[in-house]
Amino acid sequence: MSEMDGRIVVDLQSKLRVINNYWEKFETQHEKMMQVRDSGIVNTDYYKSKVYEDLLKKHHVNRAILVSEIARKCEPCDLSESMKVAAPSSTSNIPFKTNLPPIDIRKFSGN
């Protein structure tokens, strides 16, 4: 790999870290909003226009482009660091949590 390619790879890896960091921050804020059931989030433009879903797709596309370019410039490189993805959170695919209405359960008499 040439010195120029090496610099390009370092720059691409830096950009990859930046978009991953931004994504983690965005996802954290998104999850906080989704956990507040009474916030009326489902009535907001943010929720209705599926901002989270759109940005998730864009993040994956941009991440794939960067990883692909890193691989192309650095064929014998170890891409394990570039391929690392933050573990998905337990609520990342749940748009909001709903509480089911209470139900009456009859007492079991044993018979």
Coordinates of N, CA and C in Angstrom, one line a residue:
M1 N 0.9 -1.2 0.0 CA 0.0 0.0 0.0 C 0.9 1.2 0.0
S2 N 0.6 2.2 -0.9 CA 1.4 3.4 -0.9 C 1.1 4.3 0.3
E3 N 2.0 5.3 0.4 CA 1.8 6.2 1.6 C 0.5 7.0 1.4
M4 N 0.2 7.4 0.2 CA -1.1 8.1 -0.1 C -2.3 7.2 0.3
D5 N -2.2 6.0 -0.1 CA -3.3 5.1 0.2 C -3.4 4.9 1.7
G6 N -2.3 4.8 2.4 CA -2.3 4.7 3.9 C -3.0 5.9 4.5
R7 N -2.7 7.1 4.0 CA -3.3 8.3 4.5 C -4.8 8.3 4.3
I8 N -5.2 7.8 3.1 CA -6.6 7.8 2.7 C -7.3 6.8 3.7
V9 N -6.7 5.6 3.9 CA -7.3 4.6 4.8 C -7.5 5.2 6.2
V10 N -6.5 5.9 6.7 CA -6.6 6.5 8.0 C -7.7 7.5 8.1
D11 N -7.8 8.3 7.0 CA -8.9 9.3 6.9 C -10.3 8.6 6.9
L12 N -10.4 7.5 6.1 CA -11.7 6.8 6.0 C -12.1 6.2 7.3
Q13 N -11.1 5.6 8.0 CA -11.3 5.0 9.3 C -11.8 6.0 10.3
S14 N -11.2 7.2 10.2 CA -11.6 8.3 11.1 C -13.0 8.7 10.8
K15 N -13.4 8.8 9.6 CA -14.8 9.2 9.2 C -15.7 8.1 9.7
L16 N -15.3 6.8 9.6 CA -16.2 5.7 10.0 C -16.4 5.8 11.5
R17 N -15.4 6.1 12.3 CA -15.5 6.3 13.7 C -16.5 7.5 14.1
V18 N -16.4 8.5 13.3 CA -17.2 9.7 13.5 C -18.7 9.4 13.3
I19 N -19.0 8.7 12.1 CA -20.4 8.4 11.9 C -20.9 7.4 12.9
N20 N -20.1 6.5 13.3 CA -20.5 5.5 14.3 C -20.8 6.2 15.7
N21 N -19.9 7.1 16.0 CA -20.2 7.9 17.3 C -21.4 8.7 17.2
Y22 N -21.6 9.4 16.1 CA -22.9 10.2 15.9 C -24.1 9.3 16.0
W23 N -24.0 8.1 15.3 CA -25.1 7.2 15.3 C -25.5 6.8 16.8
E24 N -24.4 6.4 17.5 CA -24.7 6.0 18.9 C -25.4 7.1 19.7
K25 N -24.9 8.3 19.5 CA -25.6 9.5 20.3 C -27.0 9.6 19.8
F26 N -27.2 9.6 18.5 CA -28.6 9.7 18.0 C -29.5 8.6 18.5
E27 N -29.0 7.4 18.5 CA -29.8 6.3 18.9 C -30.1 6.4 20.4
T28 N -29.2 6.8 21.2 CA -29.4 7.0 22.6 C -30.6 8.0 22.9
Q29 N -30.5 9.1 22.2 CA -31.6 10.1 22.3 C -32.9 9.6 21.8
H30 N -32.9 8.8 20.7 CA -34.1 8.3 20.2 C -34.7 7.3 21.2
E31 N -33.9 6.5 21.8 CA -34.4 5.5 22.8 C -35.0 6.2 24.0
K32 N -34.4 7.3 24.4 CA -34.9 8.1 25.5 C -36.3 8.6 25.2
M33 N -36.5 9.1 24.0 CA -37.8 9.7 23.6 C -38.8 8.5 23.5
M34 N -38.4 7.4 23.0 CA -39.4 6.3 22.9 C -39.8 5.7 24.2
Q35 N -39.0 5.9 25.2 CA -39.3 5.3 26.5 C -40.3 6.1 27.3
V36 N -40.5 7.4 26.9 CA -41.5 8.3 27.5 C -42.8 8.1 26.8
R37 N -43.6 7.2 27.3 CA -44.8 6.9 26.6 C -45.8 8.0 26.5
D38 N -45.9 8.8 27.6 CA -46.9 9.9 27.6 C -46.4 11.2 26.9
S39 N -45.3 11.1 26.2 CA -44.7 12.3 25.6 C -45.5 12.7 24.3
G40 N -46.3 11.8 23.9 CA -47.1 12.1 22.6 C -46.2 12.0 21.4
I41 N -45.1 11.2 21.5 CA -44.1 11.0 20.4 C -44.8 10.6 19.1
V42 N -45.8 9.7 19.3 CA -46.5 9.2 18.1 C -47.2 10.2 17.3
N43 N -47.4 11.4 17.9 CA -48.1 12.5 17.2 C -47.2 13.5 16.6
T44 N -45.9 13.3 16.7 CA -44.9 14.2 16.2 C -44.5 13.9 14.7
D45 N -44.0 14.9 14.1 CA -43.5 14.7 12.7 C -42.3 13.8 12.7
Y46 N -41.5 13.9 13.8 CA -40.3 13.0 13.9 C -40.8 11.5 13.8
Y47 N -41.8 11.2 14.5 CA -42.3 9.8 14.5 C -43.0 9.4 13.2
K48 N -43.9 10.3 12.8 CA -44.7 10.1 11.6 C -43.9 10.0 10.4
S49 N -42.8 10.8 10.3 CA -42.0 10.7 9.0 C -40.9 9.7 9.1
K50 N -40.9 8.9 10.2 CA -39.9 7.8 10.3 C -38.5 8.2 10.2
V51 N -38.2 9.3 10.9 CA -36.8 9.8 10.9 C -35.8 8.8 11.3
Y52 N -36.1 8.0 12.4 CA -35.2 7.0 12.9 C -34.9 6.0 11.8
E53 N -35.9 5.5 11.2 CA -35.8 4.4 10.2 C -35.0 4.9 9.0
D54 N -35.3 6.1 8.6 CA -34.5 6.7 7.4 C -33.1 6.9 7.8
L55 N -32.8 7.4 8.9 CA -31.4 7.6 9.3 C -30.6 6.3 9.5
L56 N -31.3 5.3 10.0 CA -30.7 4.0 10.2 C -30.3 3.4 8.9
K57 N -31.2 3.5 7.9 CA -30.8 3.1 6.5 C -29.6 3.9 6.0
K58 N -29.7 5.2 6.1 CA -28.6 6.0 5.6 C -27.3 5.7 6.3
H59 N -27.3 5.5 7.6 CA -26.1 5.1 8.4 C -25.5 3.8 7.8
H60 N -26.4 2.8 7.6 CA -25.9 1.5 7.1 C -25.2 1.7 5.7
V61 N -25.9 2.5 4.9 CA -25.4 2.7 3.5 C -24.0 3.4 3.6
N62 N -23.9 4.5 4.3 CA -22.7 5.2 4.4 C -21.6 4.4 5.1
R63 N -21.9 3.6 6.1 CA -21.0 2.8 6.8 C -20.4 1.7 5.8
A64 N -21.3 1.1 5.0 CA -20.9 0.1 4.0 C -20.0 0.7 3.0
I65 N -20.3 1.9 2.5 CA -19.4 2.6 1.6 C -18.0 2.8 2.1
L66 N -18.0 3.3 3.4 CA -16.6 3.6 4.0 C -15.9 2.3 4.2
V67 N -16.5 1.2 4.7 CA -15.8 -0.1 4.9 C -15.4 -0.6 3.5
S68 N -16.2 -0.5 2.5 CA -15.8 -1.0 1.2 C -14.6 -0.2 0.6
E69 N -14.6 1.1 0.8 CA -13.4 1.9 0.3 C -12.2 1.5 1.1
I70 N -12.3 1.3 2.4 CA -11.2 0.9 3.2 C -10.6 -0.4 2.7
A71 N -11.5 -1.3 2.5 CA -11.1 -2.7 2.0 C -10.4 -2.5 0.6
R72 N -11.0 -1.7 -0.3 CA -10.4 -1.5 -1.6 C -9.0 -0.9 -1.6
K73 N -8.8 0.1 -0.7 CA -7.5 0.7 -0.6 C -6.5 -0.1 0.1
C74 N -7.0 -1.0 1.0 CA -6.1 -1.7 1.9 C -6.4 -3.2 1.8
E75 N -6.1 -3.8 0.7 CA -6.5 -5.1 0.5 C -6.0 -6.1 1.5
P76 N -4.7 -6.1 1.9 CA -4.3 -7.1 2.9 C -4.5 -6.6 4.3
C77 N -5.3 -5.6 4.6 CA -5.6 -5.1 5.9 C -6.5 -6.0 6.7
D78 N -6.4 -5.8 8.0 CA -7.3 -6.4 9.0 C -8.5 -5.4 9.1
L79 N -9.6 -5.8 8.7 CA -10.8 -4.9 8.8 C -11.6 -5.2 10.0
S80 N -11.1 -6.0 10.9 CA -12.0 -6.3 12.1 C -12.4 -5.1 12.9
E81 N -11.5 -4.1 13.0 CA -11.9 -2.8 13.7 C -12.9 -2.0 12.9
S82 N -12.8 -2.0 11.6 CA -13.8 -1.3 10.8 C -15.1 -1.9 10.8
M83 N -15.1 -3.3 10.9 CA -16.4 -4.0 10.8 C -17.2 -4.0 12.2
K84 N -16.6 -3.6 13.2 CA -17.2 -3.6 14.5 C -18.5 -2.7 14.5
V85 N -19.5 -3.2 15.0 CA -20.8 -2.4 15.1 C -21.2 -2.5 16.6
A86 N -21.7 -1.4 17.0 CA -22.2 -1.4 18.4 C -23.3 -2.4 18.5
A87 N -23.4 -3.0 19.7 CA -24.4 -4.0 19.9 C -25.8 -3.3 19.9
P88 N -26.7 -3.8 19.2 CA -28.0 -3.2 19.2 C -28.6 -3.2 20.5
S89 N -29.3 -2.1 20.9 CA -29.9 -2.0 22.2 C -31.2 -2.8 22.1
S90 N -31.7 -3.1 23.3 CA -32.9 -3.9 23.3 C -34.2 -3.2 22.8
T91 N -34.2 -1.9 22.7 CA -35.3 -1.2 22.2 C -35.1 -0.5 20.9
S92 N -34.0 -0.8 20.2 CA -33.7 0.0 19.0 C -34.7 -0.3 17.9
N93 N -35.4 -1.5 17.8 CA -36.3 -1.7 16.8 C -37.8 -1.6 17.2
I94 N -38.0 -1.1 18.4 CA -39.3 -0.9 18.9 C -39.6 0.5 18.9
P95 N -40.6 0.9 18.1 CA -40.9 2.4 18.0 C -41.4 3.0 19.3
F96 N -42.1 2.3 20.1 CA -42.5 2.8 21.4 C -43.0 1.6 22.2
K97 N -43.0 1.8 23.5 CA -43.5 0.7 24.3 C -45.0 1.0 24.6
T98 N -45.8 0.0 24.5 CA -47.2 0.2 24.9 C -47.5 -0.6 26.1
N99 N -48.3 0.0 26.9 CA -48.8 -0.8 28.1 C -50.2 -1.3 27.8
L100 N -50.4 -2.5 27.9 CA -51.7 -3.1 27.6 C -52.7 -2.7 28.7
P101 N -53.9 -2.6 28.4 CA -54.9 -2.3 29.4 C -55.0 -3.4 30.4
P102 N -55.3 -3.1 31.7 CA -55.5 -4.1 32.7 C -56.7 -5.0 32.4
I103 N -56.6 -6.3 32.7 CA -57.7 -7.2 32.5 C -58.1 -7.8 33.9
D104 N -59.3 -8.2 34.0 CA -59.8 -8.8 35.2 C -59.5 -10.3 35.1
I105 N -58.8 -10.9 36.1 CA -58.6 -12.3 36.1 C -59.3 -12.9 37.3
R106 N -60.2 -13.9 36.9 CA -61.0 -14.5 38.0 C -60.1 -15.3 38.9
K107 N -60.4 -15.3 40.2 CA -59.6 -16.1 41.1 C -59.9 -17.6 40.9
F108 N -58.8 -18.4 41.0 CA -59.0 -19.8 40.8 C -59.3 -20.4 42.1
S109 N -60.4 -21.1 42.2 CA -60.9 -21.7 43.4 C -60.3 -23.1 43.7
G110 N -59.6 -23.6 42.8 CA -59.0 -24.9 43.0 C -59.8 -26.1 42.5
N111 N -61.0 -25.8 42.0 CA -61.9 -26.8 41.5 C -61.9 -26.9 40.0

